[in-house]
Short mmCIF file of C-alpha atoms in Angstrom, two decimals:
data_model
loop_
_atom_site.label_atom_id
_atom_site.label_comp_id
_atom_site.label_asym_id
_atom_site.label_seq_id
_atom_site.Cartn_x
_atom_site.Cartn_y
_atom_site.Cartn_z
CA UNK U 1 -163.08 -64.22 140.44
CA UNK U 2 -159.82 -62.80 141.85
CA UNK U 3 -156.59 -64.38 140.72
CA UNK U 4 -153.37 -64.81 142.67
CA UNK U 5 -149.99 -64.32 141.06
CA UNK U 6 -146.94 -65.99 142.56
CA UNK U 7 -143.76 -64.04 141.85
CA UNK U 8 -140.54 -65.86 142.73
CA UNK U 9 -137.34 -63.90 143.29
CA UNK U 10 -133.85 -64.77 144.34
CA UNK U 11 -132.31 -61.93 146.34
CA UNK U 12 -128.67 -62.72 145.95
CA UNK U 13 -127.32 -59.28 145.20
CA UNK U 14 -124.10 -57.45 145.88
CA UNK U 15 -125.78 -54.09 146.50
CA UNK U 16 -129.22 -54.52 148.09
CA UNK U 17 -129.38 -50.78 148.88
CA UNK U 18 -129.87 -50.16 145.16
CA UNK U 19 -132.40 -52.93 144.76
CA UNK U 20 -134.84 -52.10 147.57
CA UNK U 21 -135.99 -48.72 146.19
CA UNK U 22 -136.65 -50.30 142.78
CA UNK U 23 -138.84 -53.01 144.28
CA UNK U 24 -140.64 -50.43 146.43
CA UNK U 25 -141.30 -48.33 143.31
CA UNK U 26 -142.61 -51.39 141.51
CA UNK U 27 -145.01 -52.15 144.33
CA UNK U 28 -146.20 -48.53 144.62
CA UNK U 29 -146.91 -48.45 140.88
CA UNK U 30 -148.81 -51.76 141.06
CA UNK U 31 -151.06 -50.39 143.82
CA UNK U 32 -152.23 -47.64 141.49
CA UNK U 33 -153.33 -50.06 138.78
CA UNK U 34 -157.01 -50.84 138.22
CA UNK U 35 -157.84 -54.29 139.55
CA UNK U 36 -155.04 -54.48 142.11
CA UNK U 37 -156.30 -55.92 145.39
CA UNK U 38 -153.25 -56.66 147.55
CA UNK U 39 -149.67 -57.86 147.69
CA UNK U 40 -147.65 -59.77 150.25
CA UNK U 41 -143.96 -60.67 150.38
CA UNK U 42 -142.79 -63.92 151.98
CA UNK U 43 -139.27 -65.15 152.69
CA UNK U 44 -138.29 -68.82 152.53
CA UNK U 45 -137.35 -70.39 155.85
CA UNK U 46 -135.20 -72.96 154.07
CA UNK U 47 -133.32 -70.49 151.90
CA UNK U 48 -133.31 -66.89 153.15
CA UNK U 49 -132.37 -65.68 149.65
CA UNK U 50 -135.63 -66.98 148.17
CA UNK U 51 -138.62 -64.65 148.23
CA UNK U 52 -142.19 -65.17 147.13
CA UNK U 53 -144.61 -62.34 146.39
CA UNK U 54 -148.32 -63.13 146.29
CA UNK U 55 -150.12 -60.48 144.30
CA UNK U 56 -153.92 -60.56 144.14
CA UNK U 57 -155.86 -59.04 141.22
CA UNK U 58 -159.55 -58.80 140.41
CA UNK U 59 -159.15 -60.51 137.04
CA UNK U 60 -156.46 -62.16 134.96
CA UNK U 61 -156.95 -59.35 132.43
CA UNK U 62 -156.01 -56.73 135.04
CA UNK U 63 -152.81 -58.58 135.78
CA UNK U 64 -152.01 -59.02 132.07
CA UNK U 65 -152.47 -55.29 131.46
CA UNK U 66 -150.09 -54.53 134.31
CA UNK U 67 -147.51 -57.05 133.12
CA UNK U 68 -147.41 -55.33 129.71
CA UNK U 69 -147.17 -51.83 131.20
CA UNK U 70 -144.06 -50.04 129.90
CA UNK U 71 -143.09 -48.53 133.26
CA UNK U 72 -143.38 -51.92 134.92
CA UNK U 73 -141.30 -53.56 132.22
CA UNK U 74 -138.53 -50.99 132.62
CA UNK U 75 -138.48 -51.27 136.40
CA UNK U 76 -138.65 -55.05 136.23
CA UNK U 77 -135.79 -55.08 133.76
CA UNK U 78 -133.62 -53.12 136.20
CA UNK U 79 -134.56 -55.45 139.07
CA UNK U 80 -133.82 -58.53 136.93
CA UNK U 81 -130.45 -57.12 135.90
CA UNK U 82 -129.45 -56.70 139.53
CA UNK U 83 -130.74 -60.08 140.61
CA UNK U 84 -129.23 -61.77 137.55
CA UNK U 85 -132.26 -63.73 136.40
CA UNK U 86 -135.70 -62.97 135.07
CA UNK U 87 -138.59 -62.98 137.49
CA UNK U 88 -140.92 -65.95 137.23
CA UNK U 89 -144.68 -65.53 137.49
CA UNK U 90 -147.41 -68.07 137.89
CA UNK U 91 -151.11 -67.30 137.92
CA UNK U 92 -153.48 -69.24 140.18
CA UNK U 93 -157.19 -69.20 140.86
CA UNK U 94 -159.05 -70.40 143.93
CA UNK U 95 -160.82 -73.71 143.53
CA UNK U 96 -163.51 -75.04 145.77
CA UNK U 97 -162.55 -78.39 147.33
CA UNK U 98 -165.93 -79.01 148.92
CA UNK A 1 -91.26 -86.21 37.40
CA UNK A 2 -93.16 -83.05 37.88
CA UNK A 3 -96.12 -85.16 38.73
CA UNK A 4 -93.97 -87.04 41.20
CA UNK A 5 -92.72 -83.80 42.59
CA UNK A 6 -96.29 -82.65 42.81
CA UNK A 7 -97.26 -85.87 44.58
CA UNK A 8 -94.31 -85.54 46.89
CA UNK A 9 -95.31 -81.97 47.63
CA UNK A 10 -98.80 -83.09 48.51
CA UNK A 11 -97.40 -85.77 50.78
CA UNK A 12 -95.02 -83.26 52.25
CA UNK A 13 -97.84 -80.81 52.71
CA UNK A 14 -99.91 -83.43 54.51
CA UNK A 15 -96.90 -84.34 56.64
CA UNK A 16 -96.27 -80.70 57.41
CA UNK A 17 -99.91 -80.20 58.38
CA UNK A 18 -99.79 -83.30 60.56
CA UNK A 19 -96.62 -82.04 62.18
CA UNK A 20 -98.20 -78.63 62.73
CA UNK A 21 -101.24 -80.21 64.35
CA UNK A 22 -99.04 -82.35 66.57
CA UNK A 23 -97.04 -79.27 67.43
CA UNK A 24 -100.21 -77.40 68.35
CA UNK A 25 -101.42 -80.27 70.52
CA UNK A 26 -98.02 -80.39 72.15
CA UNK A 27 -98.13 -76.65 72.69
CA UNK A 28 -101.58 -76.91 74.23
CA UNK A 29 -100.40 -79.71 76.48
CA UNK A 30 -97.42 -77.68 77.49
CA UNK A 31 -99.57 -74.65 78.24
CA UNK A 32 -101.93 -76.77 80.27
CA UNK A 33 -99.12 -78.26 82.27
CA UNK A 34 -97.64 -74.76 82.70
CA UNK A 35 -101.00 -73.51 83.99
CA UNK A 36 -101.27 -76.53 86.24
CA UNK A 37 -97.79 -75.87 87.51
CA UNK A 38 -98.70 -72.24 88.16
CA UNK A 39 -101.81 -73.27 90.14
CA UNK A 40 -99.71 -75.76 92.05
CA UNK A 41 -97.05 -73.15 92.73
CA UNK A 42 -99.73 -70.72 93.87
CA UNK A 43 -101.15 -73.38 96.16
CA UNK A 44 -97.70 -74.13 97.49
CA UNK A 45 -97.11 -70.43 98.00
CA UNK A 46 -100.39 -70.23 99.88
CA UNK A 47 -99.43 -73.22 101.95
CA UNK A 48 -95.99 -71.76 102.49
CA UNK A 49 -97.63 -68.52 103.54
CA UNK A 50 -99.76 -70.39 106.04
CA UNK A 51 -96.78 -72.26 107.35
CA UNK A 52 -95.03 -68.97 107.88
CA UNK A 53 -97.78 -67.80 110.24
CA UNK A 54 -96.11 -67.07 113.55
CA UNK A 55 -96.98 -69.42 116.34
CA UNK A 56 -98.75 -67.72 119.21
CA UNK A 57 -96.39 -66.25 121.82
CA UNK A 58 -93.50 -66.11 119.31
CA UNK A 59 -93.53 -62.38 118.66
CA UNK A 60 -93.91 -61.49 122.33
CA UNK A 61 -91.15 -63.89 123.37
CA UNK A 62 -88.76 -62.37 120.86
CA UNK A 63 -89.70 -58.77 121.46
CA UNK A 64 -86.47 -57.86 123.29
CA UNK A 65 -84.17 -59.92 121.07
CA UNK A 66 -81.59 -58.01 119.04
CA UNK A 67 -80.77 -58.29 115.37
CA UNK A 68 -77.91 -60.72 114.68
CA UNK A 69 -76.59 -62.50 111.63
CA UNK A 70 -78.93 -65.36 112.42
CA UNK A 71 -81.96 -63.18 113.19
CA UNK A 72 -84.09 -61.02 110.99
CA UNK A 73 -86.89 -58.62 111.86
CA UNK A 74 -90.53 -59.58 111.25
CA UNK A 75 -93.43 -57.13 111.22
CA UNK A 76 -96.35 -57.93 113.49
CA UNK A 77 -99.43 -55.96 114.48
CA UNK A 78 -99.12 -54.05 117.74
CA UNK A 79 -102.33 -55.67 118.87
CA UNK A 80 -100.77 -59.11 118.39
CA UNK A 81 -98.00 -58.15 120.79
CA UNK A 82 -100.47 -56.73 123.29
CA UNK A 83 -102.57 -59.87 122.95
CA UNK A 84 -99.67 -62.23 123.45
CA UNK A 85 -98.41 -60.27 126.42
CA UNK A 86 -101.90 -60.15 127.97
CA UNK A 87 -102.51 -63.83 127.33
CA UNK A 88 -99.19 -64.74 128.87
CA UNK A 89 -99.98 -62.80 132.04
CA UNK A 90 -103.45 -64.31 132.30
CA UNK A 91 -102.17 -67.84 131.73
CA UNK A 92 -99.79 -67.37 134.66
CA UNK A 93 -102.82 -66.36 136.76
CA UNK A 94 -104.75 -69.41 135.55
CA UNK A 95 -101.91 -71.59 136.75
CA UNK A 96 -101.91 -69.92 140.18
CA UNK A 97 -105.63 -70.52 140.34
CA UNK A 98 -105.25 -74.16 139.34
CA UNK A 99 -102.77 -74.69 142.18
CA UNK A 100 -105.42 -73.34 144.54
CA UNK A 101 -108.09 -75.61 143.02
CA UNK A 102 -105.86 -78.66 143.48
CA UNK A 103 -104.76 -77.70 147.00
CA UNK A 104 -108.34 -77.16 148.13
CA UNK A 105 -109.95 -80.07 146.29
CA UNK A 106 -112.26 -77.68 144.51
CA UNK A 107 -114.36 -78.84 141.56
CA UNK A 108 -114.76 -76.55 138.57
CA UNK A 109 -117.00 -77.04 135.57
CA UNK A 110 -117.03 -74.73 132.56
CA UNK A 111 -119.56 -75.08 129.77
CA UNK A 112 -118.66 -73.55 126.40
CA UNK A 113 -121.65 -73.07 124.17
CA UNK A 114 -122.39 -71.06 121.05
CA UNK A 115 -122.96 -71.41 117.35
CA UNK A 116 -120.50 -73.21 115.09
CA UNK A 117 -117.27 -71.28 114.53
CA UNK A 118 -118.00 -68.94 117.43
CA UNK A 119 -114.54 -69.46 118.95
CA UNK A 120 -115.28 -71.91 121.75
CA UNK A 121 -112.47 -74.33 120.88
CA UNK A 122 -109.85 -71.60 120.53
CA UNK A 123 -110.68 -70.18 123.93
CA UNK A 124 -110.68 -73.60 125.59
CA UNK A 125 -107.26 -74.20 124.06
CA UNK A 126 -105.87 -71.00 125.60
CA UNK A 127 -107.44 -71.64 129.01
CA UNK A 128 -105.95 -75.11 129.27
CA UNK A 129 -102.69 -74.50 127.35
CA UNK A 130 -100.34 -74.15 130.31
CA UNK A 131 -102.39 -75.84 132.99
CA UNK A 132 -101.25 -79.01 134.71
CA UNK A 133 -102.97 -81.70 132.60
CA UNK A 134 -103.46 -83.84 135.69
CA UNK A 135 -105.99 -81.40 137.03
CA UNK A 136 -107.60 -80.10 133.86
CA UNK A 137 -109.35 -81.81 130.97
CA UNK A 138 -111.56 -81.04 128.03
CA UNK A 139 -114.73 -83.00 127.35
CA UNK A 140 -116.06 -82.92 123.79
CA UNK A 141 -118.55 -85.73 123.47
CA UNK A 142 -119.49 -87.21 120.11
CA UNK A 143 -123.08 -87.90 119.17
CA UNK A 144 -124.60 -90.47 121.55
CA UNK A 145 -124.12 -94.17 120.84
CA UNK A 146 -127.07 -96.54 120.57
CA UNK A 147 -126.47 -97.59 124.16
CA UNK A 148 -126.28 -93.96 125.37
CA UNK A 149 -129.47 -93.17 123.54
CA UNK A 150 -131.30 -95.55 125.85
CA UNK A 151 -129.97 -93.73 128.95
CA UNK A 152 -131.16 -90.66 130.83
CA UNK A 153 -130.19 -87.70 128.64
CA UNK A 154 -127.78 -86.21 131.20
CA UNK A 155 -126.14 -89.52 132.10
CA UNK A 156 -123.13 -89.40 129.81
CA UNK A 157 -122.38 -85.81 130.86
CA UNK A 158 -122.74 -86.60 134.57
CA UNK A 159 -120.00 -89.23 134.22
CA UNK A 160 -117.63 -86.46 133.16
CA UNK A 161 -118.23 -84.08 136.08
CA UNK A 162 -115.11 -82.91 137.94
CA UNK A 163 -113.66 -84.69 140.95
CA UNK A 164 -111.82 -82.82 143.73
CA UNK A 165 -108.97 -80.68 142.38
CA UNK A 166 -110.21 -80.85 138.81
CA UNK A 167 -111.13 -78.23 136.23
CA UNK A 168 -113.30 -79.68 133.47
CA UNK A 169 -114.12 -77.77 130.30
CA UNK A 170 -117.10 -78.94 128.24
CA UNK A 171 -116.74 -78.10 124.55
CA UNK A 172 -120.49 -78.13 123.99
CA UNK A 173 -122.54 -79.72 126.72
CA UNK A 174 -126.02 -80.89 127.63
CA UNK A 175 -127.20 -77.64 126.01
CA UNK A 176 -127.06 -79.46 122.66
CA UNK A 177 -130.67 -80.27 123.47
CA UNK A 178 -131.53 -76.58 123.71
CA UNK A 179 -130.24 -75.36 120.34
CA UNK A 180 -128.66 -77.79 117.87
CA UNK A 181 -130.90 -80.80 118.45
CA UNK A 182 -134.29 -79.09 118.15
CA UNK A 183 -133.12 -76.88 115.25
CA UNK A 184 -131.81 -79.85 113.29
CA UNK A 185 -134.70 -82.12 114.27
CA UNK A 186 -132.54 -84.47 116.39
CA UNK A 187 -134.96 -84.35 119.35
CA UNK A 188 -138.68 -83.91 119.78
CA UNK A 189 -140.35 -80.73 121.01
CA UNK A 190 -141.35 -82.59 124.14
CA UNK A 191 -137.75 -83.62 124.83
CA UNK A 192 -136.59 -80.03 124.33
CA UNK A 193 -139.24 -78.64 126.69
CA UNK A 194 -138.49 -81.30 129.31
CA UNK A 195 -134.81 -80.41 129.05
CA UNK A 196 -135.41 -76.69 129.57
CA UNK A 197 -137.46 -77.43 132.68
CA UNK A 198 -135.02 -79.96 134.15
CA UNK A 199 -131.74 -78.16 133.52
CA UNK A 200 -132.05 -75.32 136.06
CA UNK A 201 -132.81 -77.91 138.74
CA UNK A 202 -129.89 -80.10 137.76
CA UNK A 203 -127.47 -77.17 137.65
CA UNK A 204 -128.74 -75.85 140.98
CA UNK A 205 -127.98 -79.28 142.47
CA UNK A 206 -124.43 -79.17 141.13
CA UNK A 207 -123.79 -75.67 142.48
CA UNK A 208 -125.38 -76.38 145.85
CA UNK A 209 -123.17 -79.45 146.06
CA UNK A 210 -120.11 -77.20 145.74
CA UNK A 211 -119.24 -77.32 142.03
CA UNK A 212 -118.05 -73.97 140.68
CA UNK A 213 -120.00 -73.62 137.45
CA UNK A 214 -119.35 -71.27 134.53
CA UNK A 215 -121.69 -71.17 131.53
CA UNK A 216 -120.30 -69.32 128.53
CA UNK A 217 -122.20 -68.57 125.36
CA UNK A 218 -119.96 -67.42 122.52
CA UNK A 219 -121.85 -64.99 120.33
CA UNK A 220 -120.68 -64.53 116.74
CA UNK A 221 -122.31 -62.49 113.97
CA UNK A 222 -123.73 -64.14 110.84
CA UNK A 223 -121.16 -62.46 108.58
CA UNK A 224 -118.23 -63.45 110.76
CA UNK A 225 -119.47 -67.03 110.97
CA UNK A 226 -119.62 -67.22 107.16
CA UNK A 227 -116.10 -65.79 106.91
CA UNK A 228 -114.84 -68.45 109.31
CA UNK A 229 -116.57 -71.26 107.42
CA UNK A 230 -114.89 -70.08 104.22
CA UNK A 231 -111.57 -69.96 105.96
CA UNK A 232 -112.03 -73.54 107.17
CA UNK A 233 -112.40 -74.64 103.58
CA UNK A 234 -109.23 -72.96 102.35
CA UNK A 235 -106.94 -73.37 105.33
CA UNK A 236 -105.47 -76.90 105.38
CA UNK A 237 -104.94 -76.64 109.13
CA UNK A 238 -108.60 -76.00 109.77
CA UNK A 239 -110.02 -78.77 107.58
CA UNK A 240 -110.85 -81.00 110.54
CA UNK A 241 -113.32 -78.40 111.74
CA UNK A 242 -115.46 -78.58 108.60
CA UNK A 243 -118.82 -80.12 109.34
CA UNK A 244 -121.63 -81.03 106.94
CA UNK A 245 -124.04 -78.95 109.06
CA UNK A 246 -121.92 -75.77 108.72
CA UNK A 247 -123.98 -74.40 105.85
CA UNK A 248 -127.19 -75.24 107.66
CA UNK A 249 -126.03 -73.07 110.54
CA UNK A 250 -126.19 -70.12 108.13
CA UNK A 251 -129.45 -71.14 106.54
CA UNK A 252 -131.13 -71.70 109.89
CA UNK A 253 -129.61 -68.64 111.55
CA UNK A 254 -132.95 -67.19 112.72
CA UNK A 255 -134.16 -70.52 114.11
CA UNK A 256 -130.98 -70.70 116.17
CA UNK A 257 -131.57 -67.14 117.40
CA UNK A 258 -135.02 -68.01 118.72
CA UNK A 259 -133.69 -71.19 120.33
CA UNK A 260 -130.93 -69.17 121.96
CA UNK A 261 -133.46 -66.70 123.39
CA UNK A 262 -135.64 -69.48 124.81
CA UNK A 263 -132.60 -71.26 126.22
CA UNK A 264 -131.33 -68.14 128.00
CA UNK A 265 -134.79 -67.31 129.26
CA UNK A 266 -135.38 -70.74 130.74
CA UNK A 267 -131.94 -71.55 132.10
CA UNK A 268 -130.40 -68.27 133.24
CA UNK A 269 -130.60 -68.27 137.03
CA UNK A 270 -128.96 -66.17 139.70
CA UNK A 271 -126.91 -69.11 140.95
CA UNK A 272 -126.26 -70.57 137.50
CA UNK A 273 -126.07 -67.53 135.20
CA UNK A 274 -125.03 -67.41 131.57
CA UNK A 275 -122.16 -65.20 130.49
CA UNK A 276 -122.21 -64.05 126.90
CA UNK A 277 -118.86 -63.55 125.15
CA UNK A 278 -119.01 -61.49 121.95
CA UNK A 279 -116.52 -63.29 119.77
CA UNK A 280 -116.30 -61.55 116.40
CA UNK A 281 -112.83 -60.60 117.55
CA UNK A 282 -111.39 -63.93 118.68
CA UNK A 283 -108.43 -62.53 120.55
CA UNK A 284 -110.47 -60.06 122.58
CA UNK A 285 -112.99 -62.81 123.30
CA UNK A 286 -110.29 -65.13 124.64
CA UNK A 287 -108.67 -62.51 126.87
CA UNK A 288 -111.98 -61.32 128.27
CA UNK A 289 -113.28 -64.81 128.90
CA UNK A 290 -110.17 -65.68 130.91
CA UNK A 291 -110.35 -62.37 132.79
CA UNK A 292 -113.96 -63.11 133.66
CA UNK A 293 -113.10 -66.56 135.02
CA UNK A 294 -110.27 -65.20 137.14
CA UNK A 295 -112.34 -62.28 138.42
CA UNK A 296 -114.89 -64.73 139.81
CA UNK A 297 -112.55 -67.04 141.72
CA UNK A 298 -110.27 -66.75 144.73
CA UNK A 299 -106.64 -67.81 144.92
CA UNK A 300 -103.38 -66.70 146.51
CA UNK A 301 -101.24 -63.98 145.00
CA UNK A 302 -104.05 -62.82 142.70
CA UNK A 303 -103.50 -59.75 140.54
CA UNK A 304 -105.47 -56.56 141.17
CA UNK A 305 -109.16 -56.31 140.29
CA UNK A 306 -108.34 -53.64 137.68
CA UNK A 307 -106.20 -56.08 135.73
CA UNK A 308 -109.12 -58.48 135.53
CA UNK A 309 -111.64 -55.85 134.51
CA UNK A 310 -113.59 -57.17 131.52
CA UNK A 311 -114.64 -55.16 128.48
CA UNK A 312 -118.43 -54.62 128.77
CA UNK A 313 -118.63 -54.65 124.96
CA UNK A 314 -117.34 -58.23 124.97
CA UNK A 315 -118.72 -59.71 128.19
CA UNK A 316 -122.47 -59.41 128.70
CA UNK A 317 -124.54 -60.95 131.49
CA UNK A 318 -127.18 -63.49 130.54
CA UNK A 319 -129.98 -61.35 131.91
CA UNK A 320 -128.88 -58.29 129.92
CA UNK A 321 -128.75 -60.39 126.76
CA UNK A 322 -132.29 -61.65 127.48
CA UNK A 323 -133.57 -58.11 128.00
CA UNK A 324 -131.91 -56.88 124.83
CA UNK A 325 -133.25 -59.76 122.77
CA UNK A 326 -136.71 -59.40 124.32
CA UNK A 327 -136.83 -55.75 123.33
CA UNK A 328 -135.65 -56.39 119.76
CA UNK A 329 -136.92 -59.85 118.89
CA UNK A 330 -140.12 -58.55 117.32
CA UNK A 331 -138.62 -55.40 115.81
CA UNK A 332 -138.42 -55.72 112.04
CA UNK A 333 -134.91 -55.23 110.70
CA UNK A 334 -133.31 -55.23 114.15
CA UNK A 335 -130.03 -57.10 114.19
CA UNK A 336 -129.89 -59.52 117.09
CA UNK A 337 -126.62 -60.81 118.51
CA UNK A 338 -125.70 -64.30 117.25
#
């Protein structure tokens, strides 16, 4: 069953022009990974600096492999340094409410 | 007669021997008291030497003074002069900033965290030294009372938050529950976890409400910490700093390191970031910490940005510390910052 990963980010940066390409590179690399289904970025209406990325993967294992990928870790590290905090992830699965 | 003489001689001999023994005992006593005196003198000399230590600012203040009959030259390190000059300039800036804080009813909160003997107290002292005491105070809370123990953990700290126009410096803060308490077994795992979850929310509330928040973590190496503990034991002016848990800080060094990593990971946020101050060199740590504070605030007649440029070897962002520790935490033999 596909899993959904919620990635929360605070975009309070002094130089966004340096941050955008890094995030774009991160997304492009994710798309190439086995098990990647889709990704969507949302901005908070209450706080325009708060962003939420919903990343959908075929299995939790696929996501875990990607999270441990060296290239991803390096890129993520650069993004985190610019944002000033680590990125928080939460994994969710769909449940039937019927 | 001869016999008598002989008897007398024996008596005399015994007397002489007794006298010799007494003399020896006396000599021993004298030697002991001499040795004692020497030790005492040495101690006095040591104390005298300590008393002769120049008070901060003295060498810089007297730099331009000329030799007179009443004055004599004293040798000081060039770095001491640079330090005193730099500190003086920064303390003037701190005062300008404080005027701005008072005039604009701003509220400033600074948390000073770090291992024992990391240099928190010394830095706080220099930050506050020339400030107007009406608008600046230090909060160093003792262990909670029985009554406080029944309250919400943050309650006694909340009571100390700054009012308008105030700069409040916390010498250790609610972060006791992140490092010292769990390491020493003064709180449960559950309480520690709850704390790490709640703190970012609490701090975000403070910042969103307008409080200017600084969170400093003073990072000292294991060797330097040991050196400072030893110095506390020998220096009569530092005796008050000796704590029974000092030695445990050394023994539980690695536990503290893991707690530090978890604490940074869970509580470093973009709006409430940690700033790490490498403090093996106390003087550099103090100057850089003050520069960092001033570089982050606005006030009239501020010096140029260049003058407030911090040394990247001394001041490290919380996120960079997390990344470094993350990369090296599992590497055998890797030395992690304290």
